[in-house]
């Protein structure tokens, strides 16, 4: 089974990488130009955009400041993704049985009162 923190981290890395890619492309910079301007090597920048690496806190802060991204963006995304992973977790068969995929009783009662039954 995959660790929830690991699942949240992977999703957060992808989301953060997408934000960085969109900002870089909006500025029409290639990796080389961004690397020269921020002092972060091209491989690291590529890994960030691919959702493989998040950089050190200092380099991430430099990149965010340069691209105009809120410095707290990655921690916020990570916290959000981890909470989603925890809230959707189903570990045991009992939890699976009790997890409501669709709560039909709520709909069934409404349907029964609004639907006319044919009379013989």
N, C-alpha and C. Protein backbone atom coordinates (compact mmCIF):
# COMPACT_ATOMS: atom_id res chain seq x y z
N UNK A 1 0.84 -1.18 0.00
CA UNK A 1 0.00 0.00 0.00
C UNK A 1 0.89 1.24 0.00
N UNK A 2 0.46 2.26 -0.69
CA UNK A 2 1.23 3.50 -0.79
C UNK A 2 0.97 4.39 0.41
N UNK A 3 2.01 4.98 0.92
CA UNK A 3 1.90 5.89 2.04
C UNK A 3 1.16 7.16 1.61
N UNK A 4 0.22 7.63 2.44
CA UNK A 4 -0.56 8.82 2.10
C UNK A 4 0.31 10.05 1.91
N UNK A 5 1.34 10.18 2.72
CA UNK A 5 2.22 11.34 2.59
C UNK A 5 2.94 11.29 1.25
N UNK A 6 3.31 10.09 0.82
CA UNK A 6 3.96 9.92 -0.47
C UNK A 6 3.01 10.29 -1.60
N UNK A 7 1.76 9.86 -1.51
CA UNK A 7 0.77 10.19 -2.53
C UNK A 7 0.55 11.70 -2.58
N UNK A 8 0.41 12.32 -1.44
CA UNK A 8 0.23 13.76 -1.39
C UNK A 8 1.43 14.50 -1.95
N UNK A 9 2.63 13.99 -1.68
CA UNK A 9 3.85 14.64 -2.16
C UNK A 9 3.93 14.57 -3.68
N UNK A 10 3.63 13.41 -4.25
CA UNK A 10 3.69 13.27 -5.71
C UNK A 10 2.71 14.22 -6.40
N UNK A 11 1.50 14.29 -5.88
CA UNK A 11 0.49 15.19 -6.47
C UNK A 11 0.89 16.65 -6.31
N UNK A 12 1.45 17.00 -5.16
CA UNK A 12 1.89 18.37 -4.92
C UNK A 12 3.05 18.74 -5.84
N UNK A 13 3.98 17.81 -6.04
CA UNK A 13 5.10 18.08 -6.94
C UNK A 13 4.61 18.32 -8.37
N UNK A 14 3.64 17.52 -8.81
CA UNK A 14 3.10 17.71 -10.17
C UNK A 14 2.41 19.07 -10.29
N UNK A 15 1.61 19.42 -9.30
CA UNK A 15 0.89 20.70 -9.35
C UNK A 15 1.86 21.88 -9.33
N UNK A 16 2.83 21.82 -8.45
CA UNK A 16 3.81 22.90 -8.36
C UNK A 16 4.61 23.00 -9.66
N UNK A 17 5.00 21.86 -10.22
CA UNK A 17 5.73 21.84 -11.49
C UNK A 17 4.93 22.46 -12.61
N UNK A 18 3.62 22.19 -12.63
CA UNK A 18 2.75 22.80 -13.65
C UNK A 18 2.71 24.31 -13.52
N UNK A 19 2.65 24.79 -12.29
CA UNK A 19 2.62 26.25 -12.06
C UNK A 19 3.91 26.88 -12.56
N UNK A 20 5.03 26.26 -12.20
CA UNK A 20 6.33 26.79 -12.62
C UNK A 20 6.44 26.78 -14.15
N UNK A 21 6.01 25.69 -14.78
CA UNK A 21 6.08 25.59 -16.24
C UNK A 21 5.24 26.68 -16.90
N UNK A 22 4.01 26.87 -16.41
CA UNK A 22 3.14 27.89 -17.00
C UNK A 22 3.73 29.29 -16.85
N UNK A 23 4.30 29.58 -15.69
CA UNK A 23 4.91 30.90 -15.48
C UNK A 23 6.12 31.09 -16.40
N UNK A 24 6.95 30.06 -16.51
CA UNK A 24 8.14 30.16 -17.37
C UNK A 24 7.74 30.33 -18.83
N UNK A 25 6.77 29.55 -19.27
CA UNK A 25 6.34 29.65 -20.66
C UNK A 25 5.64 30.98 -20.95
N UNK A 26 4.91 31.50 -19.97
CA UNK A 26 4.26 32.80 -20.15
C UNK A 26 5.28 33.90 -20.34
N UNK A 27 6.43 33.75 -19.72
CA UNK A 27 7.51 34.72 -19.88
C UNK A 27 8.38 34.43 -21.10
N UNK A 28 8.08 33.33 -21.78
CA UNK A 28 8.81 32.91 -22.98
C UNK A 28 10.30 32.69 -22.71
N UNK A 29 10.58 32.07 -21.58
CA UNK A 29 11.95 31.73 -21.24
C UNK A 29 12.19 30.26 -21.48
N UNK A 30 13.39 29.93 -21.93
CA UNK A 30 13.80 28.54 -22.00
C UNK A 30 14.56 28.24 -20.70
N UNK A 31 14.83 26.96 -20.48
CA UNK A 31 15.50 26.57 -19.23
C UNK A 31 16.83 27.29 -19.05
N UNK A 32 17.58 27.43 -20.12
CA UNK A 32 18.89 28.07 -20.02
C UNK A 32 18.77 29.49 -19.49
N UNK A 33 17.81 30.25 -20.02
CA UNK A 33 17.63 31.64 -19.57
C UNK A 33 17.21 31.70 -18.11
N UNK A 34 16.26 30.85 -17.73
CA UNK A 34 15.81 30.84 -16.34
C UNK A 34 16.93 30.41 -15.41
N UNK A 35 17.73 29.46 -15.85
CA UNK A 35 18.86 29.01 -15.06
C UNK A 35 19.86 30.14 -14.84
N UNK A 36 20.15 30.89 -15.89
CA UNK A 36 21.09 32.01 -15.77
C UNK A 36 20.55 33.09 -14.84
N UNK A 37 19.26 33.33 -14.89
CA UNK A 37 18.67 34.41 -14.08
C UNK A 37 18.53 34.03 -12.61
N UNK A 38 18.29 32.73 -12.33
CA UNK A 38 18.05 32.30 -10.94
C UNK A 38 19.25 31.65 -10.28
N UNK A 39 20.19 31.16 -11.10
CA UNK A 39 21.34 30.45 -10.54
C UNK A 39 21.02 29.00 -10.21
N UNK A 40 19.89 28.49 -10.68
CA UNK A 40 19.50 27.10 -10.45
C UNK A 40 19.81 26.33 -11.73
N UNK A 41 20.47 25.17 -11.58
CA UNK A 41 20.89 24.45 -12.78
C UNK A 41 19.69 23.93 -13.58
N UNK A 42 19.93 23.74 -14.88
CA UNK A 42 18.87 23.36 -15.81
C UNK A 42 18.23 22.03 -15.42
N UNK A 43 19.02 21.07 -14.99
CA UNK A 43 18.49 19.76 -14.62
C UNK A 43 17.49 19.89 -13.46
N UNK A 44 17.83 20.70 -12.49
CA UNK A 44 16.93 20.90 -11.34
C UNK A 44 15.64 21.57 -11.77
N UNK A 45 15.74 22.56 -12.65
CA UNK A 45 14.54 23.24 -13.15
C UNK A 45 13.65 22.27 -13.91
N UNK A 46 14.27 21.43 -14.72
CA UNK A 46 13.52 20.44 -15.48
C UNK A 46 12.83 19.45 -14.53
N UNK A 47 13.54 19.02 -13.49
CA UNK A 47 12.96 18.09 -12.51
C UNK A 47 11.78 18.72 -11.77
N UNK A 48 11.87 20.01 -11.47
CA UNK A 48 10.76 20.70 -10.80
C UNK A 48 9.53 20.68 -11.70
N UNK A 49 9.71 21.05 -12.96
CA UNK A 49 8.57 21.10 -13.87
C UNK A 49 7.99 19.72 -14.14
N UNK A 50 8.83 18.69 -14.10
CA UNK A 50 8.36 17.33 -14.34
C UNK A 50 7.70 16.73 -13.10
N UNK A 51 7.78 17.43 -11.97
CA UNK A 51 7.19 16.92 -10.74
C UNK A 51 8.04 15.87 -10.07
N UNK A 52 9.35 15.90 -10.33
CA UNK A 52 10.26 14.92 -9.75
C UNK A 52 10.92 15.45 -8.49
N UNK A 53 11.21 16.74 -8.47
CA UNK A 53 11.97 17.34 -7.37
C UNK A 53 11.35 18.69 -7.01
N UNK A 54 11.54 19.11 -5.77
CA UNK A 54 10.98 20.37 -5.31
C UNK A 54 12.05 21.40 -4.99
N UNK A 55 13.32 21.03 -5.11
CA UNK A 55 14.46 21.90 -4.78
C UNK A 55 14.59 22.08 -3.27
N UNK A 56 15.66 22.72 -2.87
CA UNK A 56 15.81 23.08 -1.47
C UNK A 56 14.91 24.28 -1.20
N UNK A 57 14.65 24.55 0.04
CA UNK A 57 13.77 25.67 0.40
C UNK A 57 14.32 26.98 -0.14
N UNK A 58 15.64 27.16 -0.08
CA UNK A 58 16.26 28.40 -0.55
C UNK A 58 16.11 28.56 -2.06
N UNK A 59 16.39 27.48 -2.81
CA UNK A 59 16.27 27.55 -4.27
C UNK A 59 14.82 27.71 -4.69
N UNK A 60 13.92 27.02 -4.00
CA UNK A 60 12.49 27.14 -4.30
C UNK A 60 12.02 28.57 -4.06
N UNK A 61 12.49 29.17 -2.98
CA UNK A 61 12.13 30.55 -2.68
C UNK A 61 12.66 31.50 -3.76
N UNK A 62 13.89 31.29 -4.19
CA UNK A 62 14.47 32.11 -5.26
C UNK A 62 13.66 31.99 -6.54
N UNK A 63 13.32 30.75 -6.91
CA UNK A 63 12.55 30.51 -8.12
C UNK A 63 11.16 31.15 -8.03
N UNK A 64 10.51 30.98 -6.89
CA UNK A 64 9.17 31.57 -6.71
C UNK A 64 9.21 33.09 -6.78
N UNK A 65 10.15 33.68 -6.11
CA UNK A 65 10.27 35.14 -6.14
C UNK A 65 10.52 35.65 -7.56
N UNK A 66 11.38 34.94 -8.29
CA UNK A 66 11.71 35.38 -9.64
C UNK A 66 10.52 35.25 -10.59
N UNK A 67 9.74 34.17 -10.44
CA UNK A 67 8.60 33.94 -11.33
C UNK A 67 7.31 34.61 -10.85
N UNK A 68 7.35 35.22 -9.67
CA UNK A 68 6.16 35.88 -9.15
C UNK A 68 5.15 34.92 -8.56
N UNK A 69 5.64 33.81 -8.04
CA UNK A 69 4.78 32.81 -7.39
C UNK A 69 4.88 33.03 -5.89
N UNK A 70 3.77 32.93 -5.18
CA UNK A 70 3.78 33.06 -3.73
C UNK A 70 4.73 32.02 -3.14
N UNK A 71 5.57 32.43 -2.23
CA UNK A 71 6.57 31.54 -1.64
C UNK A 71 5.92 30.36 -0.92
N UNK A 72 4.75 30.55 -0.38
CA UNK A 72 4.07 29.49 0.36
C UNK A 72 3.23 28.58 -0.53
N UNK A 73 3.36 28.71 -1.83
CA UNK A 73 2.53 27.92 -2.74
C UNK A 73 2.75 26.43 -2.57
N UNK A 74 4.01 25.97 -2.60
CA UNK A 74 4.25 24.53 -2.49
C UNK A 74 3.78 23.97 -1.15
N UNK A 75 4.12 24.59 -0.02
CA UNK A 75 3.61 24.04 1.24
C UNK A 75 2.08 23.98 1.30
N UNK A 76 1.41 24.98 0.72
CA UNK A 76 -0.06 24.97 0.71
C UNK A 76 -0.59 23.84 -0.15
N UNK A 77 0.01 23.65 -1.33
CA UNK A 77 -0.42 22.55 -2.20
C UNK A 77 -0.18 21.22 -1.51
N UNK A 78 0.98 21.06 -0.89
CA UNK A 78 1.32 19.81 -0.21
C UNK A 78 0.33 19.52 0.92
N UNK A 79 0.02 20.52 1.71
CA UNK A 79 -0.93 20.34 2.81
C UNK A 79 -2.30 19.93 2.28
N UNK A 80 -2.73 20.57 1.20
CA UNK A 80 -4.02 20.27 0.59
C UNK A 80 -4.05 18.84 0.04
N UNK A 81 -3.01 18.44 -0.67
CA UNK A 81 -2.95 17.10 -1.25
C UNK A 81 -2.89 16.02 -0.18
N UNK A 82 -2.15 16.28 0.89
CA UNK A 82 -2.08 15.30 1.98
C UNK A 82 -3.42 15.15 2.67
N UNK A 83 -4.13 16.25 2.85
CA UNK A 83 -5.45 16.15 3.49
C UNK A 83 -6.43 15.41 2.59
N UNK A 84 -6.32 15.60 1.27
CA UNK A 84 -7.18 14.85 0.35
C UNK A 84 -6.86 13.36 0.41
N UNK A 85 -5.57 13.02 0.48
CA UNK A 85 -5.17 11.62 0.53
C UNK A 85 -5.67 10.95 1.80
N UNK A 86 -5.62 11.66 2.92
CA UNK A 86 -6.09 11.10 4.19
C UNK A 86 -7.61 10.95 4.20
N UNK A 87 -8.32 11.93 3.65
CA UNK A 87 -9.77 11.89 3.70
C UNK A 87 -10.37 10.84 2.77
N UNK A 88 -9.64 10.42 1.75
CA UNK A 88 -10.18 9.42 0.82
C UNK A 88 -9.64 8.02 1.08
N UNK A 89 -8.92 7.84 2.19
CA UNK A 89 -8.30 6.56 2.49
C UNK A 89 -9.33 5.55 2.96
N UNK A 90 -9.26 4.35 2.39
CA UNK A 90 -10.07 3.22 2.85
C UNK A 90 -9.09 2.08 3.05
N UNK A 91 -8.87 1.69 4.32
CA UNK A 91 -7.85 0.69 4.63
C UNK A 91 -8.39 -0.71 4.81
N UNK A 92 -9.48 -0.84 5.48
CA UNK A 92 -9.96 -2.17 5.86
C UNK A 92 -11.25 -2.50 5.12
N UNK A 93 -11.60 -3.78 5.08
CA UNK A 93 -12.86 -4.17 4.46
C UNK A 93 -14.07 -3.51 5.13
N UNK A 94 -13.99 -3.31 6.44
CA UNK A 94 -15.10 -2.65 7.16
C UNK A 94 -15.27 -1.22 6.67
N UNK A 95 -14.16 -0.52 6.48
CA UNK A 95 -14.23 0.85 5.98
C UNK A 95 -14.76 0.87 4.55
N UNK A 96 -14.37 -0.13 3.77
CA UNK A 96 -14.83 -0.20 2.40
C UNK A 96 -16.34 -0.43 2.35
N UNK A 97 -16.82 -1.32 3.22
CA UNK A 97 -18.26 -1.58 3.25
C UNK A 97 -19.05 -0.36 3.72
N UNK A 98 -18.49 0.38 4.66
CA UNK A 98 -19.22 1.52 5.20
C UNK A 98 -19.03 2.80 4.37
N UNK A 99 -18.04 2.81 3.46
CA UNK A 99 -17.82 3.99 2.62
C UNK A 99 -18.96 4.10 1.62
N UNK A 100 -19.62 5.25 1.64
CA UNK A 100 -20.74 5.41 0.73
C UNK A 100 -20.24 5.88 -0.62
N UNK A 101 -20.44 5.05 -1.61
CA UNK A 101 -20.09 5.44 -2.96
C UNK A 101 -21.18 6.38 -3.45
N UNK A 102 -22.42 5.94 -3.31
CA UNK A 102 -23.57 6.79 -3.57
C UNK A 102 -24.60 6.43 -2.52
N UNK A 103 -25.10 7.42 -1.82
CA UNK A 103 -26.10 7.18 -0.81
C UNK A 103 -27.48 7.19 -1.47
N UNK A 104 -27.95 6.01 -1.83
CA UNK A 104 -29.19 5.90 -2.57
C UNK A 104 -30.43 6.15 -1.73
N UNK A 105 -30.35 5.97 -0.43
CA UNK A 105 -31.55 6.15 0.39
C UNK A 105 -32.07 7.57 0.30
N UNK A 106 -31.19 8.51 0.25
CA UNK A 106 -31.60 9.91 0.15
C UNK A 106 -32.36 10.15 -1.16
N UNK A 107 -31.86 9.59 -2.24
CA UNK A 107 -32.50 9.77 -3.54
C UNK A 107 -33.76 8.92 -3.67
N UNK A 108 -33.72 7.74 -3.11
CA UNK A 108 -34.84 6.83 -3.21
C UNK A 108 -36.09 7.41 -2.56
N UNK A 109 -35.94 8.02 -1.40
CA UNK A 109 -37.09 8.59 -0.70
C UNK A 109 -37.71 9.72 -1.53
N UNK A 110 -36.90 10.57 -2.12
CA UNK A 110 -37.40 11.66 -2.95
C UNK A 110 -38.09 11.11 -4.19
N UNK A 111 -37.49 10.12 -4.79
CA UNK A 111 -38.05 9.52 -5.99
C UNK A 111 -39.40 8.87 -5.70
N UNK A 112 -39.50 8.20 -4.56
CA UNK A 112 -40.74 7.50 -4.23
C UNK A 112 -41.89 8.47 -3.98
N UNK A 113 -41.61 9.65 -3.46
CA UNK A 113 -42.69 10.59 -3.19
C UNK A 113 -43.09 11.39 -4.42
N UNK A 114 -42.17 11.50 -5.41
CA UNK A 114 -42.48 12.31 -6.58
C UNK A 114 -42.94 11.49 -7.79
N UNK A 115 -42.77 10.21 -7.72
CA UNK A 115 -43.13 9.36 -8.86
C UNK A 115 -44.52 8.78 -8.65
N UNK A 116 -45.36 8.91 -9.63
CA UNK A 116 -46.70 8.33 -9.51
C UNK A 116 -46.64 6.87 -9.92
N UNK A 117 -47.36 6.07 -9.18
CA UNK A 117 -47.40 4.63 -9.47
C UNK A 117 -48.64 4.34 -10.26
N UNK A 118 -48.54 3.50 -11.29
CA UNK A 118 -49.75 3.17 -12.08
C UNK A 118 -50.75 2.41 -11.22
N UNK A 119 -51.98 2.78 -11.37
CA UNK A 119 -53.01 2.09 -10.62
C UNK A 119 -53.68 1.06 -11.51
N UNK A 120 -54.02 -0.07 -10.93
CA UNK A 120 -54.67 -1.14 -11.71
C UNK A 120 -56.13 -0.88 -11.90
